[in-house]
PDB file of C-alpha atoms and ligand atoms in Angstrom:
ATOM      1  CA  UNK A   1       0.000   0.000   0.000  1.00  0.00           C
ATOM      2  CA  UNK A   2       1.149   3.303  -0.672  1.00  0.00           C
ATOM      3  CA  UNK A   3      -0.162   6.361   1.603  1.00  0.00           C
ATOM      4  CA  UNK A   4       0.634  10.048   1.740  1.00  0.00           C
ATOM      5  CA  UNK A   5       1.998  11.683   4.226  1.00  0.00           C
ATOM      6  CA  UNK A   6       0.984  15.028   5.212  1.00  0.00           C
ATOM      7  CA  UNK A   7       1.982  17.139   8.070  1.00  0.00           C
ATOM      8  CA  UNK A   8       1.759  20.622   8.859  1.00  0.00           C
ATOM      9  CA  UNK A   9      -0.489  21.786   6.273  1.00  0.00           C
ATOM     10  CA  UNK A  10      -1.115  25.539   8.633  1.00  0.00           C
ATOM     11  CA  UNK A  11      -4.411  26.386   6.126  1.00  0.00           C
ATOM     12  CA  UNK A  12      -2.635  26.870   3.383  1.00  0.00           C
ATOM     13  CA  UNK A  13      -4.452  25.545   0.548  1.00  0.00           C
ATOM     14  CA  UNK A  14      -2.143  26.731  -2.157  1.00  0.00           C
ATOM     15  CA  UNK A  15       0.559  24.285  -0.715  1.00  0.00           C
ATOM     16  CA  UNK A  16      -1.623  21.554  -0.204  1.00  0.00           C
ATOM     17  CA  UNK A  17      -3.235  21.563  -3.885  1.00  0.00           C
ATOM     18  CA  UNK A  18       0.228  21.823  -5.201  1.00  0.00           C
ATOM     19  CA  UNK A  19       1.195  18.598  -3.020  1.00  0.00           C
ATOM     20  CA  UNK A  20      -2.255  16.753  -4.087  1.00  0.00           C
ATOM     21  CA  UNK A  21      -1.295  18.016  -8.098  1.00  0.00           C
ATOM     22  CA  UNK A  22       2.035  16.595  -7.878  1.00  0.00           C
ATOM     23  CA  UNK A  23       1.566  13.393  -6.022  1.00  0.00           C
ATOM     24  CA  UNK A  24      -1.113  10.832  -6.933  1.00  0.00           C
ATOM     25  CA  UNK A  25       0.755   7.307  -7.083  1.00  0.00           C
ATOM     26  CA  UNK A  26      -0.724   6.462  -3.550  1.00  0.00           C
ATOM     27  CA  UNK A  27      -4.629   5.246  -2.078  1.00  0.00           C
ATOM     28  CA  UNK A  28      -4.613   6.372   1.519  1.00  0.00           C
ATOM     29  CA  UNK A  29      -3.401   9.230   3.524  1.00  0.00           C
ATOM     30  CA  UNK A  30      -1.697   9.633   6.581  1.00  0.00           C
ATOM     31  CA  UNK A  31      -2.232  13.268   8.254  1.00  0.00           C
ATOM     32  CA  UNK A  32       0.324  14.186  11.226  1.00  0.00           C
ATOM     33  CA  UNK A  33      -2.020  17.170  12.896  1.00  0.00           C
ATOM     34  CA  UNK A  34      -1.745  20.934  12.445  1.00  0.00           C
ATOM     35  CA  UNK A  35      -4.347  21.445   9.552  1.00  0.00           C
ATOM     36  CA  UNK A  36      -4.852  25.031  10.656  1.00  0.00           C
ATOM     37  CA  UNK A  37      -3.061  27.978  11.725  1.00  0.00           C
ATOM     38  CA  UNK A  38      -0.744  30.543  10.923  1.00  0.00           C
ATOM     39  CA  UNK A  39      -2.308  30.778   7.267  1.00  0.00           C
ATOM     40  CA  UNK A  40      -5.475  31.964   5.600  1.00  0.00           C
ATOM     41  CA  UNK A  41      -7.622  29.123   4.554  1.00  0.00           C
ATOM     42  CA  UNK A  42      -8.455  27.294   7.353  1.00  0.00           C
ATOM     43  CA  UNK A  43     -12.073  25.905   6.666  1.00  0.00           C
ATOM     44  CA  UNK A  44     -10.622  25.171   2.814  1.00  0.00           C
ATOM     45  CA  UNK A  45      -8.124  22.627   4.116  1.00  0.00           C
ATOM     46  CA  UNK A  46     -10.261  21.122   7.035  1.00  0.00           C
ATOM     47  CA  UNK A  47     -12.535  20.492   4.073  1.00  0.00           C
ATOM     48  CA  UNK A  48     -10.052  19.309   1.990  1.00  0.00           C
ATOM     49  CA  UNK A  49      -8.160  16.921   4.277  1.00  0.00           C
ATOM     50  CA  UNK A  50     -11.904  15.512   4.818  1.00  0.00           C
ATOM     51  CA  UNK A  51     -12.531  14.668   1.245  1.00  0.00           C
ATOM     52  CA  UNK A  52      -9.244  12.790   1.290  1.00  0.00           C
ATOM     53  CA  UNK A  53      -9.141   9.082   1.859  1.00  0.00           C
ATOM     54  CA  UNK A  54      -7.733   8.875   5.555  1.00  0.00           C
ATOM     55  CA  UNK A  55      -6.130   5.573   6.914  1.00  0.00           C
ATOM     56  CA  UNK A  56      -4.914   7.417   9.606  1.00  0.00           C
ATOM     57  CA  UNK A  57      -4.721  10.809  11.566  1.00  0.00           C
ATOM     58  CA  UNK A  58      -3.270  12.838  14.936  1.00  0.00           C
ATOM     59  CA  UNK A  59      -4.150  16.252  15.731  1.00  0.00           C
ATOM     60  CA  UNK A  60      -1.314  19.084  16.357  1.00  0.00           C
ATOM     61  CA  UNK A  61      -0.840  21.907  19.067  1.00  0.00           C
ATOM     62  CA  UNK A  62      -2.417  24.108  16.319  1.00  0.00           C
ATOM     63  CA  UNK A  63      -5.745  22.210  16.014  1.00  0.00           C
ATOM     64  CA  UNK A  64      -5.746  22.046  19.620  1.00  0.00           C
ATOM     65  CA  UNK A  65      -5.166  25.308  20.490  1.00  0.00           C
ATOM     66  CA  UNK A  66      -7.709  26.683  17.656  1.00  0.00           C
ATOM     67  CA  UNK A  67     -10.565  24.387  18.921  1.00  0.00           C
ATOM     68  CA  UNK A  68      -9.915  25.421  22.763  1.00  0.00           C
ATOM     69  CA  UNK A  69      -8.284  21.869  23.863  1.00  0.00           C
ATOM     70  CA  UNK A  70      -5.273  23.679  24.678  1.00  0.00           C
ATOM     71  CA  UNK A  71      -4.290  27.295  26.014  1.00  0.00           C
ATOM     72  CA  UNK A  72      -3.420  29.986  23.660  1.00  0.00           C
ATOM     73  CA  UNK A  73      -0.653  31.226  26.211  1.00  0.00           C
ATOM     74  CA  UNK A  74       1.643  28.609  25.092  1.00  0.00           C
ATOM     75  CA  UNK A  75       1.611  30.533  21.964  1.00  0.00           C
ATOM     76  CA  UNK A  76       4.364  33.223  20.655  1.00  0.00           C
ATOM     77  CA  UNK A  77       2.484  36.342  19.916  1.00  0.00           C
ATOM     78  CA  UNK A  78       1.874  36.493  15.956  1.00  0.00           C
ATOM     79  CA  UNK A  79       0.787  32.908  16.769  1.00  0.00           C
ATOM     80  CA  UNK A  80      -1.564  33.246  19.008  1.00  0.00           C
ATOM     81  CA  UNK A  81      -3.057  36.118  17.082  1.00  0.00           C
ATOM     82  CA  UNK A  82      -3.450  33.738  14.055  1.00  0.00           C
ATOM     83  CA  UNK A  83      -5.153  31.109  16.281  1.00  0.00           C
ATOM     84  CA  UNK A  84      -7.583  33.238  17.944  1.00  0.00           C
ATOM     85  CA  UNK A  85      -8.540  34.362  14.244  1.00  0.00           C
ATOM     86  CA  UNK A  86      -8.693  30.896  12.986  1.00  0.00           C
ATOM     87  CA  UNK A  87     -10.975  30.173  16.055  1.00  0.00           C
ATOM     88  CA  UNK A  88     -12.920  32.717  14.762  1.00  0.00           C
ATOM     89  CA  UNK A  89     -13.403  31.433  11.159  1.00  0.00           C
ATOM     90  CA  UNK A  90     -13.798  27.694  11.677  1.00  0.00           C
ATOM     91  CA  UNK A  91     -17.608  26.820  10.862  1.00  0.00           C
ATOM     92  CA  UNK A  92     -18.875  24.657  13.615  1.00  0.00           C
ATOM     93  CA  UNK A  93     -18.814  21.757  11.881  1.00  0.00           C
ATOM     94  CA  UNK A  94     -14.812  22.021  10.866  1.00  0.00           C
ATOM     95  CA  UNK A  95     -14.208  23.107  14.728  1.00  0.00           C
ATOM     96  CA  UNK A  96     -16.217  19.787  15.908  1.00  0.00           C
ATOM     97  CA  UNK A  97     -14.495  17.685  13.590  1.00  0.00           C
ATOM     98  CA  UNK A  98     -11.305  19.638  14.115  1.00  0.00           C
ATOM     99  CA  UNK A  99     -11.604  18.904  17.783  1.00  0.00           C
ATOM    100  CA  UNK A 100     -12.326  15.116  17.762  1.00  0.00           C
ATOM    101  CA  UNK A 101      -9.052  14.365  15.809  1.00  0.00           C
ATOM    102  CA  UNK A 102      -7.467  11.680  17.968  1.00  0.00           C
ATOM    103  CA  UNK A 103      -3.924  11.951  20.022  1.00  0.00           C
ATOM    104  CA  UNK A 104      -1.337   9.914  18.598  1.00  0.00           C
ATOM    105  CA  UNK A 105       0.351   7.581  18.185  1.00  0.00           C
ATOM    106  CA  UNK A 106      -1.920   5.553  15.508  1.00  0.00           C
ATOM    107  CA  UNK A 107      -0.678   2.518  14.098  1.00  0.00           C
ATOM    108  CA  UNK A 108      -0.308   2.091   9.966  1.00  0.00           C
ATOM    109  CA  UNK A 109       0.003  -2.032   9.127  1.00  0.00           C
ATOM    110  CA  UNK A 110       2.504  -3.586  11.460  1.00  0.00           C
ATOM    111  CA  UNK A 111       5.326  -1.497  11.212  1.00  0.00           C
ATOM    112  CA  UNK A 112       4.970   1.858  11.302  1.00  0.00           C
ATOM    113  CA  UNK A 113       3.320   4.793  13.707  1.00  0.00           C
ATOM    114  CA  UNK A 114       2.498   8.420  13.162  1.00  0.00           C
ATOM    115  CA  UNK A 115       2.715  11.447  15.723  1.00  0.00           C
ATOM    116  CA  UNK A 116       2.733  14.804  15.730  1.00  0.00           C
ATOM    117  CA  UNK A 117       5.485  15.788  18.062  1.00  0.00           C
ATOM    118  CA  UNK A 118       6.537  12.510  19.571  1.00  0.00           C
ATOM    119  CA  UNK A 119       5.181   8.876  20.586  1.00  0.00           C
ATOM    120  CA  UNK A 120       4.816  10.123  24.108  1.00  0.00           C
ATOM    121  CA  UNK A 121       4.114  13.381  24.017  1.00  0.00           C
ATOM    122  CA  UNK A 122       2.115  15.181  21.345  1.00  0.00           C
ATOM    123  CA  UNK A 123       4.346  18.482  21.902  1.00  0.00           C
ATOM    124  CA  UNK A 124       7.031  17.747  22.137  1.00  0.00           C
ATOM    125  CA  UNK A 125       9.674  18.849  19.410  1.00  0.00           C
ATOM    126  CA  UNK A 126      12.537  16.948  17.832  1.00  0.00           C
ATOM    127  CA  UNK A 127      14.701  18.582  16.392  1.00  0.00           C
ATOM    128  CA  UNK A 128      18.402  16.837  16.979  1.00  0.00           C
ATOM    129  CA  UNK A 129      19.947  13.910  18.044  1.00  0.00           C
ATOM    130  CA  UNK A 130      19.364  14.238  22.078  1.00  0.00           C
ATOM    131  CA  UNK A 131      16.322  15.004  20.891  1.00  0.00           C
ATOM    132  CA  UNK A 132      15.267  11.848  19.232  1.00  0.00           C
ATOM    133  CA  UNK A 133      16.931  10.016  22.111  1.00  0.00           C
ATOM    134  CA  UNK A 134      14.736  10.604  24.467  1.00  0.00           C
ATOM    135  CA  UNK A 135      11.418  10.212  22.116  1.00  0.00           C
ATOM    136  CA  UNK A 136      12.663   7.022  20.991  1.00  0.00           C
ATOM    137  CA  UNK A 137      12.032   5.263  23.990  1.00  0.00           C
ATOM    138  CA  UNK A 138       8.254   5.602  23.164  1.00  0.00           C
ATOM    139  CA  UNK A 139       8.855   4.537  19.113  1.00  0.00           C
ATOM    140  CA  UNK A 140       7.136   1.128  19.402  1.00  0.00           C
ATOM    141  CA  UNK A 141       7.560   0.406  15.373  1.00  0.00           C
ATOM    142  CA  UNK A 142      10.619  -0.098  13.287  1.00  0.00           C
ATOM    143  CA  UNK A 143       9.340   3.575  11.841  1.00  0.00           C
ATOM    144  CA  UNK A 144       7.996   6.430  13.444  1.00  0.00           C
ATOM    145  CA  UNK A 145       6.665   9.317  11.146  1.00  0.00           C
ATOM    146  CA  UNK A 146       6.389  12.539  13.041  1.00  0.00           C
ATOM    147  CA  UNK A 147       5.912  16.262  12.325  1.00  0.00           C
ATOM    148  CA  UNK A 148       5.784  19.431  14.565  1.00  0.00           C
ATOM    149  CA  UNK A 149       9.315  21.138  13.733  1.00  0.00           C
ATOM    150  CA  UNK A 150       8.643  21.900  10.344  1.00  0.00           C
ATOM    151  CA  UNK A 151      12.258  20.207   8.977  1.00  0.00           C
ATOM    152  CA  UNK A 152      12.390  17.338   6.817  1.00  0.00           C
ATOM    153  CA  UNK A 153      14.877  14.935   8.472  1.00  0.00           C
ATOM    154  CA  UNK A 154      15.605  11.217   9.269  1.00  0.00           C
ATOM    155  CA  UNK A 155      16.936  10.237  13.068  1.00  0.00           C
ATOM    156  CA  UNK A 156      18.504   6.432  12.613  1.00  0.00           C
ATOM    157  CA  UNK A 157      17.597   5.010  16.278  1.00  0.00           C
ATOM    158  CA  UNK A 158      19.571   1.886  16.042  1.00  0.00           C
ATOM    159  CA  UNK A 159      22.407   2.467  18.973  1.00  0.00           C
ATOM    160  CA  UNK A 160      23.135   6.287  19.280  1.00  0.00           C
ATOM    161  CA  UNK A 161      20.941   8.739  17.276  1.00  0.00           C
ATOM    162  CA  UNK A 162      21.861   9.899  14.059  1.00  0.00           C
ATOM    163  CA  UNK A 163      20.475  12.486  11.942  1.00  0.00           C
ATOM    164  CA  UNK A 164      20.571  12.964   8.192  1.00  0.00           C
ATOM    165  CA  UNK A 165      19.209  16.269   7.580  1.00  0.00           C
ATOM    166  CA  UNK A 166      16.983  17.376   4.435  1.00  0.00           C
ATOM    167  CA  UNK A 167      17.390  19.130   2.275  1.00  0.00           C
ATOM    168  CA  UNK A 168      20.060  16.703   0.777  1.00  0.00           C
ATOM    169  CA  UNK A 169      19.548  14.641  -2.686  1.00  0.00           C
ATOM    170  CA  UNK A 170      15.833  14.478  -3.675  1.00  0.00           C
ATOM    171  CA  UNK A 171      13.712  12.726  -3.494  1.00  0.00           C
ATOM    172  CA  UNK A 172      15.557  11.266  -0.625  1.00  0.00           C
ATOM    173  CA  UNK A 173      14.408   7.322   0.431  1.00  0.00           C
ATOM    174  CA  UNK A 174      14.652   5.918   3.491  1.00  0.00           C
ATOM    175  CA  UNK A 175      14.378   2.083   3.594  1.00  0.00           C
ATOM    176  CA  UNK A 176      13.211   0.736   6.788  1.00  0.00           C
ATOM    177  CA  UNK A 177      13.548  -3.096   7.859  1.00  0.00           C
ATOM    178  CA  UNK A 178      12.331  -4.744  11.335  1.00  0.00           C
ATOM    179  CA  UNK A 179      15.677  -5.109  12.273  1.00  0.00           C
ATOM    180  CA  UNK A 180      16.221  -1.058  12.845  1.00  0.00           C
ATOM    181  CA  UNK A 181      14.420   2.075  13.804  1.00  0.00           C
ATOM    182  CA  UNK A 182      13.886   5.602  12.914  1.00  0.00           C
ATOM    183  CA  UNK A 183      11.860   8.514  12.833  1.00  0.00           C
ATOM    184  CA  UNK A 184      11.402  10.164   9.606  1.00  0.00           C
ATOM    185  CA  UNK A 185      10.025  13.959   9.789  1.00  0.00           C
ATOM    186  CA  UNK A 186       8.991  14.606   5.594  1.00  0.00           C
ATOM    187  CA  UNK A 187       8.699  18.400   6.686  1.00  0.00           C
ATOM    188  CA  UNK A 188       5.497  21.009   6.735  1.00  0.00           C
ATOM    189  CA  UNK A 189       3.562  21.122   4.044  1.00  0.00           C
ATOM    190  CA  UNK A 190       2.839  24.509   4.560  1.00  0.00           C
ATOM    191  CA  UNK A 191       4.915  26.347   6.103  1.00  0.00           C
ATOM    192  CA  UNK A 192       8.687  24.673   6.151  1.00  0.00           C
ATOM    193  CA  UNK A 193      11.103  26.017   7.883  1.00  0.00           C
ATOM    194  CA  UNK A 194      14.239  24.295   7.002  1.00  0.00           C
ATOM    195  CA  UNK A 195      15.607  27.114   4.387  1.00  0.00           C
ATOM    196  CA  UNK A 196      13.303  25.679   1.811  1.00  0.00           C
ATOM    197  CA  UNK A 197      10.064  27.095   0.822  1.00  0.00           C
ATOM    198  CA  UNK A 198       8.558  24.391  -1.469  1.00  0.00           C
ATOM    199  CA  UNK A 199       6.259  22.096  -0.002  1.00  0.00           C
ATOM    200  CA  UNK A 200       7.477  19.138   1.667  1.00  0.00           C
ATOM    201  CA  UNK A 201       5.693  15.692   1.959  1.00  0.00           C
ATOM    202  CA  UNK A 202       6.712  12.249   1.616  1.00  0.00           C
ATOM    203  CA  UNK A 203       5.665   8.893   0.357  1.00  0.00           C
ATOM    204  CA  UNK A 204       5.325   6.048   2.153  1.00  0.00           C
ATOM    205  CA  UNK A 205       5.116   1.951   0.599  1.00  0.00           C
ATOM    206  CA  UNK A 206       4.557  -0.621   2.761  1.00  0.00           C
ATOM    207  CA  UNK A 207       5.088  -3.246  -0.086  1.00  0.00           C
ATOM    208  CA  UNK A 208       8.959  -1.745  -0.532  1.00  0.00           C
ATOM    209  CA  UNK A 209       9.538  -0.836   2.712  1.00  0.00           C
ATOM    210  CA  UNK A 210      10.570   2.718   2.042  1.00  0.00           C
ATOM    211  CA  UNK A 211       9.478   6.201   2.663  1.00  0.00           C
ATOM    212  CA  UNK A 212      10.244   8.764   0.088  1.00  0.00           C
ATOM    213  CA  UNK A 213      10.447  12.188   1.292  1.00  0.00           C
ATOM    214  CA  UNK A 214       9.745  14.838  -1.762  1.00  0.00           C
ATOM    215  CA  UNK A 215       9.174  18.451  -2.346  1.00  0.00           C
ATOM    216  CA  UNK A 216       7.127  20.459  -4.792  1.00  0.00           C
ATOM    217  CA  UNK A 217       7.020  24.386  -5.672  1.00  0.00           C
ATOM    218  CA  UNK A 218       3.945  26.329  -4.779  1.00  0.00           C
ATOM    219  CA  UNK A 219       2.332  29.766  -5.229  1.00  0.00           C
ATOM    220  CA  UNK A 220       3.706  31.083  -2.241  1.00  0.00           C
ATOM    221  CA  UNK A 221       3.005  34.627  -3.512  1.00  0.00           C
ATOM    222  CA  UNK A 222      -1.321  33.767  -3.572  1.00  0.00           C
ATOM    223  CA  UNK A 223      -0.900  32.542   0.188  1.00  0.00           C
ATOM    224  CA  UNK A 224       1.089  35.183   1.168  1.00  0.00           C
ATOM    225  CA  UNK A 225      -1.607  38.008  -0.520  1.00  0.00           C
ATOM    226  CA  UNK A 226      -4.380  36.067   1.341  1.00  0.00           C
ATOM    227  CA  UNK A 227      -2.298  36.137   4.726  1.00  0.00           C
ATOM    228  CA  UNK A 228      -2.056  40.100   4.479  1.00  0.00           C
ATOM    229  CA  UNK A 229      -5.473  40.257   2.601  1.00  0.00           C
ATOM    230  CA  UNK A 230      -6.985  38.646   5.970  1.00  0.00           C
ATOM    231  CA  UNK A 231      -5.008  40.741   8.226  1.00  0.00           C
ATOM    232  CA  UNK A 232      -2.496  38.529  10.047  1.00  0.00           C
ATOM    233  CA  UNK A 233       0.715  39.579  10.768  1.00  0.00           C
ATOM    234  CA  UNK A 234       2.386  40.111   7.839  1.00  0.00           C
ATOM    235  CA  UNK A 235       5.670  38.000   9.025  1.00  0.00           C
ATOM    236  CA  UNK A 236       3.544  35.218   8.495  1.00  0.00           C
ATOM    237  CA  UNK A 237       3.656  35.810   4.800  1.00  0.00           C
ATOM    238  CA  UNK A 238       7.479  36.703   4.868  1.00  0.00           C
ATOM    239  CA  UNK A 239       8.840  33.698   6.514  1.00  0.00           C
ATOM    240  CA  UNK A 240       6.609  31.350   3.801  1.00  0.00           C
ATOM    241  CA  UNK A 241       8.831  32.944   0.970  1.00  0.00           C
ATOM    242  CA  UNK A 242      11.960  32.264   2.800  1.00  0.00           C
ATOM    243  CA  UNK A 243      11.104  28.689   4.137  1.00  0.00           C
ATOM    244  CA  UNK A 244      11.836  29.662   8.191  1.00  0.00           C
TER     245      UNK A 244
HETATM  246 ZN1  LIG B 301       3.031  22.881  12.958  1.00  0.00          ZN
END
């Protein structure tokens, strides 16, 4: 079986069309949480993402915080002033649905498991190698697909834990087998933050054992006019043309 794996999509539609354009050589979907905030189309994605065939899905600190599961104090400023207006936007029915997306982990087959932040702890953000250290003690599965930093990057768990940071040669594969483990992050769709501003997703096939992690050029420029067009801080537009 071949799903796709989304993460971070932050309501912006132009980034997840150009992922859904680009990529159709899978049947299922695997969603790692934050469908909304920071950008300008929240109730376009959550509808979206529901139209999408779904194997499996984990909210993020972003749907949480929009749909009042979480406090918005955790939040920086010019996040927390994007939340409050997405809390504001969401129809009912998106915030309901929003709001009932499960906690991870969820299971995919028999060897892999998706989370937002990390097995044990929804929030929590890996980023390097102590990092993944400590989350792989909950990392029940020979892989472990996560999200919540926004950087595309594999930690090998086998032993001490290694990091192979994106962007390097692309599409980059990772093969998994029983015998090892890692946690792949295939970055944000919408808003990336590793120094490259195309949308990032990845790939994953059960039947080859791999997980492809890929990235495709948007128009950044339409999300970034509907971000000032909807009056949210306008950083939130810079930092999607500059990929941090
Ligand atoms: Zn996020």
């Amino acid at each position: 079986m071949r799903y796709l794996i989304l993460s971070d999509v932050h309501a912006n539609l132009e980034a997840l069309e150009a992922v859904l354009d680009a990529e159709r050589s899978w049947t299922q979907v695997l969603m790692l949480g934050d469908l909304v905030g920071y950008g300008a189309d929240p109730n376009a994605v959550v509808e979206r993402v529901r139209a999408l065939p779904i194997a499996a899905m984990v909210r993020g600190n972003h749907d949480k915080v929009a749909t009042g599961l979480a406090p918005t104090d955790t939040f920086n400023p010019v996040a927390r002033h994007a939340i409050t207006w997405t809390t504001r936007m969401l129809t009912p029915d998106n915030h309901a649905w929003l709001a009932a997306l499960p906690q991870g982990p969820m299971s995919v087959e028999d060897d892999v498991e998706i989370c937002h932040g990390a097995p044990l702890d929804e929030d929590f953000y890996v980023f390097d190698e102590m990092d993944a250290q400590r989350a792989s003690a909950g990392v029940s599965r020979a892989l472990c697909l996560f999200g919540h930093t926004h950087v595309a990057c594999v930690f090998h768990l086998t032993g001490r834990a290694i990091q192979t940071r994106m962007p390097g040669p692309e599409p980059y594969v990772h093969e998994f087998s029983a015998l090892a483990r890692a946690m792949v992050n295939c970055g944000a769709v919408g808003q990336p933050r590793d120094a490259d501003p195309r949308a990032a997703y990845g790939v994953l096939d059960t039947g080859s054992r791999t997980v492809t992690l890929s990235r495709v050029p948007y128009d950044i420029q339409a999300a970034q006019a509907k971000i000032i067009a909807a009056g949210l801080p306008s950083s939130l537009a810079t930092r999607l043309g500059v990929g941090r």
